[in-house]
């Protein structure tokens, strides 16, 4: 695993971080939508 981490480019790391952020936002959106649907 250590070797794998060293071989990753900075671009890959940045992209991964951006994807994680987007997934987090998507999850929050989905949760709020679900809550609203339950209320109705």
PDB file of C-alpha atoms in Angstrom:
ATOM      1  CA  UNK A   1       0.000   0.000   0.000  1.00  0.00           C
ATOM      2  CA  UNK A   2       2.862   2.373   0.770  1.00  0.00           C
ATOM      3  CA  UNK A   3       4.293   1.807  -2.675  1.00  0.00           C
ATOM      4  CA  UNK A   4       0.938   2.463  -4.299  1.00  0.00           C
ATOM      5  CA  UNK A   5       0.584   5.793  -2.503  1.00  0.00           C
ATOM      6  CA  UNK A   6       4.006   6.969  -3.621  1.00  0.00           C
ATOM      7  CA  UNK A   7       3.302   6.219  -7.258  1.00  0.00           C
ATOM      8  CA  UNK A   8       0.109   8.247  -7.378  1.00  0.00           C
ATOM      9  CA  UNK A   9       0.364  11.609  -9.042  1.00  0.00           C
ATOM     10  CA  UNK A  10      -0.686  14.832  -7.402  1.00  0.00           C
ATOM     11  CA  UNK A  11      -3.393  15.171 -10.040  1.00  0.00           C
ATOM     12  CA  UNK A  12      -4.871  11.849  -8.993  1.00  0.00           C
ATOM     13  CA  UNK A  13      -4.891  12.895  -5.365  1.00  0.00           C
ATOM     14  CA  UNK A  14      -6.553  16.202  -6.182  1.00  0.00           C
ATOM     15  CA  UNK A  15      -9.121  14.475  -8.379  1.00  0.00           C
ATOM     16  CA  UNK A  16      -9.878  11.962  -5.625  1.00  0.00           C
ATOM     17  CA  UNK A  17     -10.346  14.781  -3.139  1.00  0.00           C
ATOM     18  CA  UNK A  18     -12.715  16.598  -5.510  1.00  0.00           C
ATOM     19  CA  UNK A  19     -14.720  13.438  -6.112  1.00  0.00           C
ATOM     20  CA  UNK A  20     -14.998  12.884  -2.363  1.00  0.00           C
ATOM     21  CA  UNK A  21     -16.282  16.423  -1.903  1.00  0.00           C
ATOM     22  CA  UNK A  22     -18.865  15.953  -4.633  1.00  0.00           C
ATOM     23  CA  UNK A  23     -20.014  12.644  -3.167  1.00  0.00           C
ATOM     24  CA  UNK A  24     -20.408  14.293   0.212  1.00  0.00           C
ATOM     25  CA  UNK A  25     -22.553  17.051  -1.258  1.00  0.00           C
ATOM     26  CA  UNK A  26     -24.613  14.489  -3.151  1.00  0.00           C
ATOM     27  CA  UNK A  27     -25.192  12.523   0.031  1.00  0.00           C
ATOM     28  CA  UNK A  28     -26.328  15.607   1.896  1.00  0.00           C
ATOM     29  CA  UNK A  29     -28.714  16.463  -0.923  1.00  0.00           C
ATOM     30  CA  UNK A  30     -30.131  12.955  -0.991  1.00  0.00           C
ATOM     31  CA  UNK A  31     -30.630  12.980   2.758  1.00  0.00           C
ATOM     32  CA  UNK A  32     -32.513  16.250   2.695  1.00  0.00           C
ATOM     33  CA  UNK A  33     -34.660  15.034  -0.200  1.00  0.00           C
ATOM     34  CA  UNK A  34     -35.442  11.847   1.701  1.00  0.00           C
ATOM     35  CA  UNK A  35     -36.396  13.807   4.792  1.00  0.00           C
ATOM     36  CA  UNK A  36     -38.745  15.981   2.778  1.00  0.00           C
ATOM     37  CA  UNK A  37     -40.321  12.992   1.105  1.00  0.00           C
ATOM     38  CA  UNK A  38     -40.910  11.344   4.483  1.00  0.00           C
ATOM     39  CA  UNK A  39     -42.621  14.476   5.789  1.00  0.00           C
ATOM     40  CA  UNK A  40     -45.030  14.462   2.879  1.00  0.00           C
TER      41      UNK A  40
END
